[in-house]
Amino acid sequence: MAPRANWKGFLRLSLVTCPVALYPATSESEKISFNQLNRQTGHRIKYLKVDADTGDEVPNEDIVKGYQLEKDQFIEVTKEELEEIALESTRTIEIDEFVDKAEIDPRYLIRPYYIRPDGKVGHDAFAVIRETIREMNKVAIGRVALTNREHIIALEPMDKGLVGTLLRYPYEVRSEQEYFDEIQDVKVTKDMLDLARHIVNQKAGSFEPEKFEDHYESALIELINQKRTGKPIAPKDRPKGENVVDLMDALRKSVGGAAAKTEAPKKPAKKTKKAAAAQKEMLMPIAGKKLAKEAAAKKPTAGTRRKSA
C-alpha cells in the first residue's frame, strides 16, 4: 500500500496552478528496531509525560508549547495561535526562481519527496510545469510548510512526476572553518598524486545502489537469529586501524592491490547484487513489522524472553 501524503496543496508557477500531493521518497521502517525492556521482568519500558515539579502525569489535552525565556520562565503558545500565523506555503508551493543544480551545496539537502497531481484534475498544468523545468535543465526553488516549519524545496523532474528535496536555511549549516582551520598545509608531491590517480582510475565505476549491502543490518539479523535458536554468541574481531609510516610505500601497495582486484573475475559481483536485493529474505522472518507480527504468534524458542504474567 502506498504511504499517505505528507502534504497536500497547490503547485504554482506564475498563473499556472495545479493540486499536488507530497509523499516521502525514502523509508527506514524496514530496518531492525529495538524496544527498551526491563532486564528483571522482560516488560517493555513505557514513557509518561509528567509535570517536572509535581511528578503527576499530564494528559495530552493539557500540554501546550512553550518558549523558554530563562530558567523556569516560559511564553505559552497555543495550537490556535500557531494556525493564525499560517503562511502561504502552508497550502501552496510557489516557484520563486530557477537555478543550476550544481549551485546547490550538498550540505543544504535534507530529504526527498515524490510530488504528483492530487486527484483527476490539474494533470495538464502539472505536465506544463514539469516539462518546463526539464526543458530548461534547471532546478525550481520554492517554499513549503511541513512539520510546523517552512522549508525551502528544490523541484526536479523524475519520469512522469517531480522530486522535491527539502533544503536547509543558511543558519542551520555550520561553518567549515571551525573544523578545518587546524588542518596542516601539506605539500603533496607529483609522484604521490600520480599513484593516487592510478588507484582512482582502477576503482572507477558507475554508482549502482543495488550492489551495496547494509552489512550492519545483516549482522543484526544474524545476531537475533542466533539468539532465537539458542546458539552461542561469539565475539568477532574488530577492524584494526593502522598508522601509515611510509605514504609512498602505502600508495604503491594500494596500486598493486587494486590491480589484483580488477583482474579478478567479476561474476561474484552479481551475487552481491542479489544478496543486497534479497537481504530481508535470506534470513529468518524477523525483519519488517509484518514478519515480526507473524514471528510473535509462534511459540518462543531458546533465547527468546517470555513476558511475565
PDB file of N, CA and C in Angstrom, residues 215-287:
ATOM      1  N   HIS A 215      25.630  -4.057   5.680  1.00  0.00           N
ATOM      2  CA  HIS A 215      26.274  -5.136   6.440  1.00  0.00           C
ATOM      3  C   HIS A 215      25.872  -5.113   7.920  1.00  0.00           C
ATOM      4  N   TYR A 216      25.673  -3.925   8.467  1.00  0.00           N
ATOM      5  CA  TYR A 216      25.287  -3.851   9.881  1.00  0.00           C
ATOM      6  C   TYR A 216      23.892  -4.425  10.088  1.00  0.00           C
ATOM      7  N   GLU A 217      22.981  -4.127   9.158  1.00  0.00           N
ATOM      8  CA  GLU A 217      21.629  -4.679   9.258  1.00  0.00           C
ATOM      9  C   GLU A 217      21.664  -6.205   9.160  1.00  0.00           C
ATOM     10  N   SER A 218      22.491  -6.730   8.248  1.00  0.00           N
ATOM     11  CA  SER A 218      22.625  -8.180   8.112  1.00  0.00           C
ATOM     12  C   SER A 218      23.191  -8.800   9.380  1.00  0.00           C
ATOM     13  N   ALA A 219      24.164  -8.114   9.995  1.00  0.00           N
ATOM     14  CA  ALA A 219      24.758  -8.625  11.228  1.00  0.00           C
ATOM     15  C   ALA A 219      23.741  -8.631  12.370  1.00  0.00           C
ATOM     16  N   LEU A 220      22.855  -7.609  12.407  1.00  0.00           N
ATOM     17  CA  LEU A 220      21.809  -7.585  13.429  1.00  0.00           C
ATOM     18  C   LEU A 220      20.850  -8.754  13.254  1.00  0.00           C
ATOM     19  N   ILE A 221      20.457  -9.003  12.012  1.00  0.00           N
ATOM     20  CA  ILE A 221      19.536 -10.114  11.743  1.00  0.00           C
ATOM     21  C   ILE A 221      20.178 -11.437  12.130  1.00  0.00           C
ATOM     22  N   GLU A 222      21.456 -11.592  11.796  1.00  0.00           N
ATOM     23  CA  GLU A 222      22.166 -12.825  12.147  1.00  0.00           C
ATOM     24  C   GLU A 222      22.255 -12.987  13.667  1.00  0.00           C
ATOM     25  N   LEU A 223      22.530 -11.902  14.375  1.00  0.00           N
ATOM     26  CA  LEU A 223      22.609 -11.949  15.837  1.00  0.00           C
ATOM     27  C   LEU A 223      21.290 -12.388  16.449  1.00  0.00           C
ATOM     28  N   ILE A 224      20.175 -11.782  15.977  1.00  0.00           N
ATOM     29  CA  ILE A 224      18.860 -12.131  16.538  1.00  0.00           C
ATOM     30  C   ILE A 224      18.484 -13.563  16.205  1.00  0.00           C
ATOM     31  N   ASN A 225      18.797 -14.016  14.994  1.00  0.00           N
ATOM     32  CA  ASN A 225      18.503 -15.402  14.627  1.00  0.00           C
ATOM     33  C   ASN A 225      19.293 -16.390  15.488  1.00  0.00           C
ATOM     34  N   GLN A 226      20.547 -16.052  15.780  1.00  0.00           N
ATOM     35  CA  GLN A 226      21.357 -16.926  16.642  1.00  0.00           C
ATOM     36  C   GLN A 226      20.762 -17.007  18.042  1.00  0.00           C
ATOM     37  N   LYS A 227      20.294 -15.878  18.554  1.00  0.00           N
ATOM     38  CA  LYS A 227      19.693 -15.888  19.892  1.00  0.00           C
ATOM     39  C   LYS A 227      18.361 -16.638  19.892  1.00  0.00           C
ATOM     40  N   ARG A 228      17.607 -16.555  18.800  1.00  0.00           N
ATOM     41  CA  ARG A 228      16.326 -17.269  18.726  1.00  0.00           C
ATOM     42  C   ARG A 228      16.534 -18.772  18.772  1.00  0.00           C
ATOM     43  N   THR A 229      17.593 -19.217  18.142  1.00  0.00           N
ATOM     44  CA  THR A 229      17.848 -20.659  18.070  1.00  0.00           C
ATOM     45  C   THR A 229      18.745 -21.161  19.195  1.00  0.00           C
ATOM     46  N   GLY A 230      19.115 -20.263  20.112  1.00  0.00           N
ATOM     47  CA  GLY A 230      19.906 -20.674  21.266  1.00  0.00           C
ATOM     48  C   GLY A 230      21.376 -20.898  20.978  1.00  0.00           C
ATOM     49  N   LYS A 231      21.868 -20.405  19.841  1.00  0.00           N
ATOM     50  CA  LYS A 231      23.278 -20.587  19.520  1.00  0.00           C
ATOM     51  C   LYS A 231      24.125 -19.622  20.333  1.00  0.00           C
ATOM     52  N   PRO A 232      25.325 -20.030  20.727  1.00  0.00           N
ATOM     53  CA  PRO A 232      26.200 -19.128  21.488  1.00  0.00           C
ATOM     54  C   PRO A 232      26.659 -17.957  20.616  1.00  0.00           C
ATOM     55  N   ILE A 233      26.803 -16.811  21.238  1.00  0.00           N
ATOM     56  CA  ILE A 233      27.240 -15.611  20.527  1.00  0.00           C
ATOM     57  C   ILE A 233      28.736 -15.429  20.749  1.00  0.00           C
ATOM     58  N   ALA A 234      29.495 -15.625  19.692  1.00  0.00           N
ATOM     59  CA  ALA A 234      30.957 -15.499  19.783  1.00  0.00           C
ATOM     60  C   ALA A 234      31.359 -14.096  19.346  1.00  0.00           C
ATOM     61  N   PRO A 235      32.191 -13.414  20.143  1.00  0.00           N
ATOM     62  CA  PRO A 235      32.644 -12.068  19.735  1.00  0.00           C
ATOM     63  C   PRO A 235      33.489 -12.132  18.477  1.00  0.00           C
ATOM     64  N   LYS A 236      33.302 -11.139  17.618  1.00  0.00           N
ATOM     65  CA  LYS A 236      34.063 -11.092  16.374  1.00  0.00           C
ATOM     66  C   LYS A 236      35.212 -10.105  16.503  1.00  0.00           C
ATOM     67  N   ASP A 237      36.239 -10.343  15.701  1.00  0.00           N
ATOM     68  CA  ASP A 237      37.393  -9.451  15.715  1.00  0.00           C
ATOM     69  C   ASP A 237      36.993  -8.082  15.195  1.00  0.00           C
ATOM     70  N   ARG A 238      37.420  -7.059  15.914  1.00  0.00           N
ATOM     71  CA  ARG A 238      37.149  -5.691  15.485  1.00  0.00           C
ATOM     72  C   ARG A 238      38.169  -5.266  14.442  1.00  0.00           C
ATOM     73  N   PRO A 239      37.754  -4.479  13.443  1.00  0.00           N
ATOM     74  CA  PRO A 239      38.722  -3.993  12.455  1.00  0.00           C
ATOM     75  C   PRO A 239      39.762  -3.114  13.129  1.00  0.00           C
ATOM     76  N   LYS A 240      40.997  -3.272  12.711  1.00  0.00           N
ATOM     77  CA  LYS A 240      42.098  -2.527  13.320  1.00  0.00           C
ATOM     78  C   LYS A 240      42.586  -1.444  12.361  1.00  0.00           C
ATOM     79  N   GLY A 241      42.715  -0.244  12.875  1.00  0.00           N
ATOM     80  CA  GLY A 241      43.279   0.834  12.087  1.00  0.00           C
ATOM     81  C   GLY A 241      44.795   0.811  12.187  1.00  0.00           C
ATOM     82  N   GLU A 242      45.450   1.145  11.115  1.00  0.00           N
ATOM     83  CA  GLU A 242      46.910   1.134  11.099  1.00  0.00           C
ATOM     84  C   GLU A 242      47.439   2.504  10.709  1.00  0.00           C
ATOM     85  N   ASN A 243      48.466   2.939  11.414  1.00  0.00           N
ATOM     86  CA  ASN A 243      49.106   4.204  11.073  1.00  0.00           C
ATOM     87  C   ASN A 243      50.002   4.012   9.852  1.00  0.00           C
ATOM     88  N   VAL A 244      49.904   4.933   8.921  1.00  0.00           N
ATOM     89  CA  VAL A 244      50.740   4.866   7.718  1.00  0.00           C
ATOM     90  C   VAL A 244      52.109   5.453   8.040  1.00  0.00           C
ATOM     91  N   VAL A 245      53.144   4.610   7.937  1.00  0.00           N
ATOM     92  CA  VAL A 245      54.505   5.059   8.232  1.00  0.00           C
ATOM     93  C   VAL A 245      55.136   5.650   6.982  1.00  0.00           C
ATOM     94  N   ASP A 246      55.067   4.931   5.872  1.00  0.00           N
ATOM     95  CA  ASP A 246      55.641   5.385   4.610  1.00  0.00           C
ATOM     96  C   ASP A 246      54.500   5.551   3.610  1.00  0.00           C
ATOM     97  N   LEU A 247      54.124   6.808   3.334  1.00  0.00           N
ATOM     98  CA  LEU A 247      52.972   7.072   2.478  1.00  0.00           C
ATOM     99  C   LEU A 247      53.188   6.582   1.056  1.00  0.00           C
ATOM    100  N   MET A 248      54.390   6.790   0.508  1.00  0.00           N
ATOM    101  CA  MET A 248      54.676   6.326  -0.853  1.00  0.00           C
ATOM    102  C   MET A 248      54.578   4.817  -0.941  1.00  0.00           C
ATOM    103  N   ASP A 249      55.103   4.115   0.068  1.00  0.00           N
ATOM    104  CA  ASP A 249      55.040   2.649   0.078  1.00  0.00           C
ATOM    105  C   ASP A 249      53.583   2.179   0.146  1.00  0.00           C
ATOM    106  N   ALA A 250      52.766   2.871   0.968  1.00  0.00           N
ATOM    107  CA  ALA A 250      51.351   2.506   1.087  1.00  0.00           C
ATOM    108  C   ALA A 250      50.625   2.721  -0.238  1.00  0.00           C
ATOM    109  N   LEU A 251      50.951   3.808  -0.947  1.00  0.00           N
ATOM    110  CA  LEU A 251      50.321   4.067  -2.242  1.00  0.00           C
ATOM    111  C   LEU A 251      50.700   3.010  -3.269  1.00  0.00           C
ATOM    112  N   ARG A 252      51.996   2.630  -3.272  1.00  0.00           N
ATOM    113  CA  ARG A 252      52.436   1.599  -4.227  1.00  0.00           C
ATOM    114  C   ARG A 252      51.724   0.276  -3.964  1.00  0.00           C
ATOM    115  N   LYS A 253      51.618  -0.103  -2.674  1.00  0.00           N
ATOM    116  CA  LYS A 253      50.941  -1.357  -2.327  1.00  0.00           C
ATOM    117  C   LYS A 253      49.457  -1.281  -2.687  1.00  0.00           C
ATOM    118  N   SER A 254      48.874  -0.098  -2.540  1.00  0.00           N
ATOM    119  CA  SER A 254      47.463   0.071  -2.888  1.00  0.00           C
ATOM    120  C   SER A 254      47.239  -0.109  -4.376  1.00  0.00           C
ATOM    121  N   VAL A 255      48.169   0.411  -5.179  1.00  0.00           N
ATOM    122  CA  VAL A 255      48.075   0.237  -6.628  1.00  0.00           C
ATOM    123  C   VAL A 255      48.115  -1.236  -6.985  1.00  0.00           C
ATOM    124  N   GLY A 256      49.020  -1.980  -6.355  1.00  0.00           N
ATOM    125  CA  GLY A 256      49.113  -3.424  -6.617  1.00  0.00           C
ATOM    126  C   GLY A 256      47.867  -4.156  -6.173  1.00  0.00           C
ATOM    127  N   GLY A 257      47.327  -3.781  -5.012  1.00  0.00           N
ATOM    128  CA  GLY A 257      46.112  -4.441  -4.518  1.00  0.00           C
ATOM    129  C   GLY A 257      44.918  -4.156  -5.378  1.00  0.00           C
ATOM    130  N   ALA A 258      44.796  -2.902  -5.837  1.00  0.00           N
ATOM    131  CA  ALA A 258      43.673  -2.540  -6.710  1.00  0.00           C
ATOM    132  C   ALA A 258      43.758  -3.258  -8.041  1.00  0.00           C
ATOM    133  N   ALA A 259      44.978  -3.420  -8.549  1.00  0.00           N
ATOM    134  CA  ALA A 259      45.159  -4.115  -9.824  1.00  0.00           C
ATOM    135  C   ALA A 259      44.749  -5.570  -9.702  1.00  0.00           C
ATOM    136  N   ALA A 260      45.085  -6.205  -8.575  1.00  0.00           N
ATOM    137  CA  ALA A 260      44.724  -7.614  -8.369  1.00  0.00           C
ATOM    138  C   ALA A 260      43.207  -7.787  -8.318  1.00  0.00           C
ATOM    139  N   LYS A 261      42.512  -6.851  -7.685  1.00  0.00           N
ATOM    140  CA  LYS A 261      41.045  -6.930  -7.607  1.00  0.00           C
ATOM    141  C   LYS A 261      40.415  -6.708  -8.970  1.00  0.00           C
ATOM    142  N   THR A 262      41.024  -5.818  -9.763  1.00  0.00           N
ATOM    143  CA  THR A 262      40.490  -5.535 -11.098  1.00  0.00           C
ATOM    144  C   THR A 262      40.602  -6.742 -12.009  1.00  0.00           C
ATOM    145  N   GLU A 263      41.705  -7.502 -11.863  1.00  0.00           N
ATOM    146  CA  GLU A 263      41.926  -8.662 -12.714  1.00  0.00           C
ATOM    147  C   GLU A 263      41.100  -9.870 -12.277  1.00  0.00           C
ATOM    148  N   ALA A 264      40.573  -9.857 -11.067  1.00  0.00           N
ATOM    149  CA  ALA A 264      39.781 -10.982 -10.570  1.00  0.00           C
ATOM    150  C   ALA A 264      38.487 -11.090 -11.356  1.00  0.00           C
ATOM    151  N   PRO A 265      37.921 -12.308 -11.491  1.00  0.00           N
ATOM    152  CA  PRO A 265      36.658 -12.473 -12.222  1.00  0.00           C
ATOM    153  C   PRO A 265      35.545 -11.661 -11.591  1.00  0.00           C
ATOM    154  N   LYS A 266      34.648 -11.124 -12.423  1.00  0.00           N
ATOM    155  CA  LYS A 266      33.598 -10.229 -11.946  1.00  0.00           C
ATOM    156  C   LYS A 266      32.265 -10.923 -11.667  1.00  0.00           C
ATOM    157  N   LYS A 267      32.211 -12.248 -11.843  1.00  0.00           N
ATOM    158  CA  LYS A 267      30.949 -12.951 -11.608  1.00  0.00           C
ATOM    159  C   LYS A 267      30.453 -12.826 -10.170  1.00  0.00           C
ATOM    160  N   PRO A 268      31.326 -12.935  -9.162  1.00  0.00           N
ATOM    161  CA  PRO A 268      30.830 -12.811  -7.793  1.00  0.00           C
ATOM    162  C   PRO A 268      30.117 -11.493  -7.523  1.00  0.00           C
ATOM    163  N   ALA A 269      30.422 -10.440  -8.301  1.00  0.00           N
ATOM    164  CA  ALA A 269      29.764  -9.151  -8.080  1.00  0.00           C
ATOM    165  C   ALA A 269      28.261  -9.257  -8.279  1.00  0.00           C
ATOM    166  N   LYS A 270      27.835 -10.138  -9.208  1.00  0.00           N
ATOM    167  CA  LYS A 270      26.404 -10.306  -9.433  1.00  0.00           C
ATOM    168  C   LYS A 270      25.741 -10.907  -8.204  1.00  0.00           C
ATOM    169  N   LYS A 271      26.455 -11.802  -7.528  1.00  0.00           N
ATOM    170  CA  LYS A 271      25.898 -12.388  -6.314  1.00  0.00           C
ATOM    171  C   LYS A 271      25.696 -11.314  -5.253  1.00  0.00           C
ATOM    172  N   THR A 272      26.621 -10.349  -5.210  1.00  0.00           N
ATOM    173  CA  THR A 272      26.493  -9.266  -4.250  1.00  0.00           C
ATOM    174  C   THR A 272      25.210  -8.490  -4.479  1.00  0.00           C
ATOM    175  N   LYS A 273      24.880  -8.239  -5.760  1.00  0.00           N
ATOM    176  CA  LYS A 273      23.644  -7.528  -6.071  1.00  0.00           C
ATOM    177  C   LYS A 273      22.434  -8.311  -5.584  1.00  0.00           C
ATOM    178  N   LYS A 274      22.441  -9.610  -5.854  1.00  0.00           N
ATOM    179  CA  LYS A 274      21.304 -10.432  -5.430  1.00  0.00           C
ATOM    180  C   LYS A 274      21.187 -10.448  -3.916  1.00  0.00           C
ATOM    181  N   ALA A 275      22.346 -10.527  -3.250  1.00  0.00           N
ATOM    182  CA  ALA A 275      22.327 -10.561  -1.794  1.00  0.00           C
ATOM    183  C   ALA A 275      21.760  -9.267  -1.238  1.00  0.00           C
ATOM    184  N   ALA A 276      22.126  -8.146  -1.869  1.00  0.00           N
ATOM    185  CA  ALA A 276      21.622  -6.862  -1.397  1.00  0.00           C
ATOM    186  C   ALA A 276      20.128  -6.749  -1.623  1.00  0.00           C
ATOM    187  N   ALA A 277      19.664  -7.216  -2.775  1.00  0.00           N
ATOM    188  CA  ALA A 277      18.240  -7.109  -3.106  1.00  0.00           C
ATOM    189  C   ALA A 277      17.397  -8.006  -2.220  1.00  0.00           C
ATOM    190  N   ALA A 278      17.932  -9.180  -1.869  1.00  0.00           N
ATOM    191  CA  ALA A 278      17.162 -10.144  -1.081  1.00  0.00           C
ATOM    192  C   ALA A 278      17.614 -10.172   0.364  1.00  0.00           C
ATOM    193  N   GLN A 279      18.149  -9.064   0.840  1.00  0.00           N
ATOM    194  CA  GLN A 279      18.726  -9.031   2.181  1.00  0.00           C
ATOM    195  C   GLN A 279      17.724  -9.415   3.254  1.00  0.00           C
ATOM    196  N   LYS A 280      16.472  -8.976   3.105  1.00  0.00           N
ATOM    197  CA  LYS A 280      15.476  -9.251   4.127  1.00  0.00           C
ATOM    198  C   LYS A 280      14.948 -10.673   4.050  1.00  0.00           C
ATOM    199  N   GLU A 281      15.195 -11.361   2.925  1.00  0.00           N
ATOM    200  CA  GLU A 281      14.629 -12.686   2.750  1.00  0.00           C
ATOM    201  C   GLU A 281      15.621 -13.800   3.053  1.00  0.00           C
ATOM    202  N   MET A 282      16.906 -13.450   3.153  1.00  0.00           N
ATOM    203  CA  MET A 282      17.905 -14.511   3.238  1.00  0.00           C
ATOM    204  C   MET A 282      18.010 -15.098   4.639  1.00  0.00           C
ATOM    205  N   LEU A 283      17.381 -14.453   5.625  1.00  0.00           N
ATOM    206  CA  LEU A 283      17.439 -14.957   6.981  1.00  0.00           C
ATOM    207  C   LEU A 283      16.030 -15.232   7.490  1.00  0.00           C
ATOM    208  N   MET A 284      15.942 -15.653   8.748  1.00  0.00           N
ATOM    209  CA  MET A 284      14.646 -15.996   9.319  1.00  0.00           C
ATOM    210  C   MET A 284      13.742 -14.769   9.369  1.00  0.00           C
ATOM    211  N   PRO A 285      12.413 -14.973   9.309  1.00  0.00           N
ATOM    212  CA  PRO A 285      11.488 -13.845   9.181  1.00  0.00           C
ATOM    213  C   PRO A 285      11.327 -13.031  10.454  1.00  0.00           C
ATOM    214  N   ILE A 286      12.314 -12.170  10.689  1.00  0.00           N
ATOM    215  CA  ILE A 286      12.194 -11.268  11.831  1.00  0.00           C
ATOM    216  C   ILE A 286      12.231  -9.818  11.389  1.00  0.00           C
ATOM    217  N   ALA A 287      12.794  -9.569  10.201  1.00  0.00           N
ATOM    218  CA  ALA A 287      12.894  -8.192   9.739  1.00  0.00           C
ATOM    219  C   ALA A 287      11.559  -7.718   9.192  1.00  0.00           C
TER     220      ALA A 287
END
